[in-house]
Amino acid sequence: MRKTVVIDLESVLLDFEALVVAACRAFVSNYGRKLDSAHKPTFLDNSLEKAAAEICSSTLGQVVEGEAVLETVSEYVGSVKPRIGAVSTIQHLRRCGYQVIAKSKINCRWLEVARSVHKEWLPPIQAWSIHDSSPSDLILLEGNPALAKQASEAGYTVVTVRVAGMPEDCYTSCTNFVSSLDTIQWSSFDVPPLVWPTPKSIPLDLATESTAPELVHWESAVRLNSPVRLQGTVVPGYGRGSKMLGVPTANLSMSPEVREKLATVLPGVYFGWGSIGTDSSGVYKMVLSVGWNPFFDNPEKTLEAYLMHEFSDDFHHSHIRLLLLSFLRAEASFASLDHLVEAIHMDTTVSRRLLDETELARFAHDDFFSLNQ
């Protein structure tokens, strides 16, 4: 009986890709360009630095050093999040008595930061290749289709886990293909089944706290060196917040002043405080998404804020003020709408908790929210 499971760190467990791609998006947007989905295979087949170099170089048509791109996000590495289902999978395999190993091709400071932030659940990390073990000894969870095929041909039992956003036709030659960790039928590999919680219902009830196993490992936020203050008019968005998810969000107009301030803001999820309308006493906890929303692949960069308050009136065309304090995570693609919903629920739960801390709570009284500002 196999008692060891080897899992690829980058493609299955930790979403380093989201931070790399966010760095590339920010880098090329300064040249007026936008990434497309062609970056996915590039990321899987290369180191983080080389992937960043190839993505930006191919988009801009000029040579770009990957180290220079990643250096712009080095301070955000601690915010890298587990992929949805990763923590539950590791916990389940350990309960079943399996030795779990994470294999990785990362060889930089990012790996040490990940070890530190996620030490409570992350398995031991080591370099591993198909020549290091006997095929009869283990199960391999791999997101890179080329490596999955290679290991399968070498006789290993391989579960090929699709990387969110990766075209499924890239996996046509892979065995035991699954769309995400929570769709693995473990009993097929003589492993006790893992029962997953019922997906969140829509519309979401964000007043309740998330109970996802990933939640405690979702709290790694990075405080901004200085708050970012944005204000403008609420404009119509894509209608997904209220209509699809039941989460009423406010989209901030992209005025020249806002665009200038966003030039140094990494695409991702932030939290802080916000107000809408003329009532300066109404300052509420706020979580904000900045970027292109890879799950829906928006054509334009947007700012979508969720203020943690029930508004009785429609706030379209109202004046809005947003004060960003911390970076929670890079914008990311997800395997399903259920996973996106889970992430939004955790974003809100974590933001609400952290904004209760004295150092962040005091900004609810910032002069920025005075009507004469």
PDB file of C-alpha atoms in Angstrom, residues 87-206:
ATOM      1  CA  VAL A  87      -5.216  22.662   3.537  1.00  0.00           C
ATOM      2  CA  SER A  88      -8.099  20.171   3.743  1.00  0.00           C
ATOM      3  CA  THR A  89      -6.252  17.765   1.444  1.00  0.00           C
ATOM      4  CA  ILE A  90      -3.049  17.852   3.509  1.00  0.00           C
ATOM      5  CA  GLN A  91      -4.942  17.449   6.783  1.00  0.00           C
ATOM      6  CA  HIS A  92      -6.936  14.504   5.403  1.00  0.00           C
ATOM      7  CA  LEU A  93      -3.874  12.652   4.103  1.00  0.00           C
ATOM      8  CA  ARG A  94      -2.078  13.109   7.427  1.00  0.00           C
ATOM      9  CA  ARG A  95      -5.097  11.825   9.358  1.00  0.00           C
ATOM     10  CA  CYS A  96      -5.047   8.760   7.120  1.00  0.00           C
ATOM     11  CA  GLY A  97      -1.419   8.107   8.063  1.00  0.00           C
ATOM     12  CA  TYR A  98       0.232   9.246   4.842  1.00  0.00           C
ATOM     13  CA  GLN A  99       3.596  10.923   4.641  1.00  0.00           C
ATOM     14  CA  VAL A 100       3.119  14.082   2.564  1.00  0.00           C
ATOM     15  CA  ILE A 101       5.956  15.828   0.718  1.00  0.00           C
ATOM     16  CA  ALA A 102       5.783  19.059  -1.269  1.00  0.00           C
ATOM     17  CA  LYS A 103       8.085  19.206  -4.261  1.00  0.00           C
ATOM     18  CA  SER A 104       9.220  22.567  -5.582  1.00  0.00           C
ATOM     19  CA  LYS A 105      11.419  24.098  -8.251  1.00  0.00           C
ATOM     20  CA  ILE A 106      11.559  27.447  -6.434  1.00  0.00           C
ATOM     21  CA  ASN A 107      15.014  28.366  -5.253  1.00  0.00           C
ATOM     22  CA  CYS A 108      14.769  31.870  -3.870  1.00  0.00           C
ATOM     23  CA  ARG A 109      13.709  33.888  -0.838  1.00  0.00           C
ATOM     24  CA  TRP A 110      10.056  33.342  -1.742  1.00  0.00           C
ATOM     25  CA  LEU A 111      10.294  29.723  -0.618  1.00  0.00           C
ATOM     26  CA  GLU A 112      11.660  30.632   2.807  1.00  0.00           C
ATOM     27  CA  VAL A 113       8.883  33.174   3.313  1.00  0.00           C
ATOM     28  CA  ALA A 114       6.301  30.539   2.362  1.00  0.00           C
ATOM     29  CA  ARG A 115       7.788  28.067   4.834  1.00  0.00           C
ATOM     30  CA  SER A 116       7.537  30.649   7.598  1.00  0.00           C
ATOM     31  CA  VAL A 117       4.004  31.891   6.876  1.00  0.00           C
ATOM     32  CA  HIS A 118       2.482  28.452   6.217  1.00  0.00           C
ATOM     33  CA  LYS A 119       4.538  26.295   8.581  1.00  0.00           C
ATOM     34  CA  GLU A 120       1.462  25.062  10.502  1.00  0.00           C
ATOM     35  CA  TRP A 121       0.070  23.064   7.572  1.00  0.00           C
ATOM     36  CA  LEU A 122       2.626  23.001   4.764  1.00  0.00           C
ATOM     37  CA  PRO A 123       4.402  19.630   4.380  1.00  0.00           C
ATOM     38  CA  PRO A 124       8.208  19.390   4.157  1.00  0.00           C
ATOM     39  CA  ILE A 125       9.457  20.951   0.913  1.00  0.00           C
ATOM     40  CA  GLN A 126      12.169  19.345  -1.144  1.00  0.00           C
ATOM     41  CA  ALA A 127      13.452  18.955  -4.684  1.00  0.00           C
ATOM     42  CA  TRP A 128      12.014  15.758  -6.197  1.00  0.00           C
ATOM     43  CA  SER A 129      12.087  14.029  -9.553  1.00  0.00           C
ATOM     44  CA  ILE A 130      10.723  10.773 -10.911  1.00  0.00           C
ATOM     45  CA  HIS A 131      14.185   9.254 -10.446  1.00  0.00           C
ATOM     46  CA  ASP A 132      14.062   9.753  -6.668  1.00  0.00           C
ATOM     47  CA  SER A 133      11.466   7.097  -5.791  1.00  0.00           C
ATOM     48  CA  SER A 134       9.989   3.809  -6.869  1.00  0.00           C
ATOM     49  CA  PRO A 135       6.698   4.154  -8.790  1.00  0.00           C
ATOM     50  CA  SER A 136       5.074   1.653  -6.451  1.00  0.00           C
ATOM     51  CA  ASP A 137       5.839   3.734  -3.377  1.00  0.00           C
ATOM     52  CA  LEU A 138       3.738   6.850  -3.831  1.00  0.00           C
ATOM     53  CA  ILE A 139       0.942   8.902  -5.369  1.00  0.00           C
ATOM     54  CA  LEU A 140       1.852  12.121  -7.184  1.00  0.00           C
ATOM     55  CA  LEU A 141      -0.412  15.186  -7.376  1.00  0.00           C
ATOM     56  CA  GLU A 142       0.811  17.341 -10.252  1.00  0.00           C
ATOM     57  CA  GLY A 143      -0.579  20.402 -12.042  1.00  0.00           C
ATOM     58  CA  ASN A 144       1.934  20.583 -14.873  1.00  0.00           C
ATOM     59  CA  PRO A 145       0.532  18.411 -17.700  1.00  0.00           C
ATOM     60  CA  ALA A 146       3.964  17.680 -19.196  1.00  0.00           C
ATOM     61  CA  LEU A 147       5.395  16.499 -15.860  1.00  0.00           C
ATOM     62  CA  ALA A 148       2.230  14.546 -15.079  1.00  0.00           C
ATOM     63  CA  LYS A 149       2.480  12.697 -18.385  1.00  0.00           C
ATOM     64  CA  GLN A 150       6.183  12.012 -17.851  1.00  0.00           C
ATOM     65  CA  ALA A 151       5.587  10.579 -14.370  1.00  0.00           C
ATOM     66  CA  SER A 152       2.656   8.479 -15.576  1.00  0.00           C
ATOM     67  CA  GLU A 153       4.752   7.004 -18.387  1.00  0.00           C
ATOM     68  CA  ALA A 154       7.409   6.147 -15.787  1.00  0.00           C
ATOM     69  CA  GLY A 155       4.831   4.033 -13.940  1.00  0.00           C
ATOM     70  CA  TYR A 156       3.746   6.418 -11.174  1.00  0.00           C
ATOM     71  CA  THR A 157       0.169   6.766 -10.006  1.00  0.00           C
ATOM     72  CA  VAL A 158      -0.534  10.377 -10.934  1.00  0.00           C
ATOM     73  CA  VAL A 159      -3.502  12.600 -10.152  1.00  0.00           C
ATOM     74  CA  THR A 160      -3.353  15.530 -12.558  1.00  0.00           C
ATOM     75  CA  VAL A 161      -4.917  18.620 -10.960  1.00  0.00           C
ATOM     76  CA  ARG A 162      -5.892  21.396 -13.339  1.00  0.00           C
ATOM     77  CA  VAL A 163      -4.342  24.776 -12.567  1.00  0.00           C
ATOM     78  CA  ALA A 164      -7.171  27.323 -12.345  1.00  0.00           C
ATOM     79  CA  GLY A 165      -7.508  29.195 -15.614  1.00  0.00           C
ATOM     80  CA  MET A 166      -5.451  26.657 -17.563  1.00  0.00           C
ATOM     81  CA  PRO A 167      -7.259  25.465 -20.734  1.00  0.00           C
ATOM     82  CA  GLU A 168      -8.525  21.914 -20.223  1.00  0.00           C
ATOM     83  CA  ASP A 169      -7.255  20.850 -23.644  1.00  0.00           C
ATOM     84  CA  CYS A 170      -3.725  21.129 -22.228  1.00  0.00           C
ATOM     85  CA  TYR A 171      -4.553  18.059 -20.115  1.00  0.00           C
ATOM     86  CA  THR A 172      -6.056  15.773 -22.780  1.00  0.00           C
ATOM     87  CA  SER A 173      -3.141  13.313 -22.592  1.00  0.00           C
ATOM     88  CA  CYS A 174      -3.061  13.179 -18.764  1.00  0.00           C
ATOM     89  CA  THR A 175      -4.363  10.327 -16.635  1.00  0.00           C
ATOM     90  CA  ASN A 176      -6.654  10.747 -13.612  1.00  0.00           C
ATOM     91  CA  PHE A 177      -7.416  14.356 -14.535  1.00  0.00           C
ATOM     92  CA  VAL A 178      -9.437  16.400 -12.017  1.00  0.00           C
ATOM     93  CA  SER A 179     -10.570  20.011 -12.237  1.00  0.00           C
ATOM     94  CA  SER A 180      -9.638  20.781  -8.613  1.00  0.00           C
ATOM     95  CA  LEU A 181      -8.546  19.154  -5.356  1.00  0.00           C
ATOM     96  CA  ASP A 182     -12.096  18.858  -4.076  1.00  0.00           C
ATOM     97  CA  THR A 183     -13.077  16.652  -7.029  1.00  0.00           C
ATOM     98  CA  ILE A 184     -10.493  13.918  -6.376  1.00  0.00           C
ATOM     99  CA  GLN A 185     -12.127  10.524  -5.777  1.00  0.00           C
ATOM    100  CA  TRP A 186      -9.638   9.256  -3.201  1.00  0.00           C
ATOM    101  CA  SER A 187     -11.257   5.847  -2.925  1.00  0.00           C
ATOM    102  CA  SER A 188     -10.015   5.138  -6.483  1.00  0.00           C
ATOM    103  CA  PHE A 189      -6.485   5.151  -5.026  1.00  0.00           C
ATOM    104  CA  ASP A 190      -7.298   3.116  -1.898  1.00  0.00           C
ATOM    105  CA  VAL A 191      -7.365   6.279   0.233  1.00  0.00           C
ATOM    106  CA  PRO A 192     -10.339   6.930   2.530  1.00  0.00           C
ATOM    107  CA  PRO A 193     -12.724   9.468   0.953  1.00  0.00           C
ATOM    108  CA  LEU A 194     -12.617  13.120   1.953  1.00  0.00           C
ATOM    109  CA  VAL A 195     -16.031  14.650   2.577  1.00  0.00           C
ATOM    110  CA  TRP A 196     -16.117  18.309   1.539  1.00  0.00           C
ATOM    111  CA  PRO A 197     -18.467  20.874   3.060  1.00  0.00           C
ATOM    112  CA  THR A 198     -21.506  21.957   1.090  1.00  0.00           C
ATOM    113  CA  PRO A 199     -20.619  24.866  -1.228  1.00  0.00           C
ATOM    114  CA  LYS A 200     -21.687  28.331  -0.098  1.00  0.00           C
ATOM    115  CA  SER A 201     -25.172  29.313  -1.138  1.00  0.00           C
ATOM    116  CA  ILE A 202     -25.687  32.328  -3.367  1.00  0.00           C
ATOM    117  CA  PRO A 203     -26.528  35.081  -2.567  1.00  0.00           C
ATOM    118  CA  LEU A 204     -23.725  35.156  -0.038  1.00  0.00           C
ATOM    119  CA  ASP A 205     -24.327  36.057   3.590  1.00  0.00           C
ATOM    120  CA  LEU A 206     -21.111  37.951   4.311  1.00  0.00           C
TER     121      LEU A 206
END
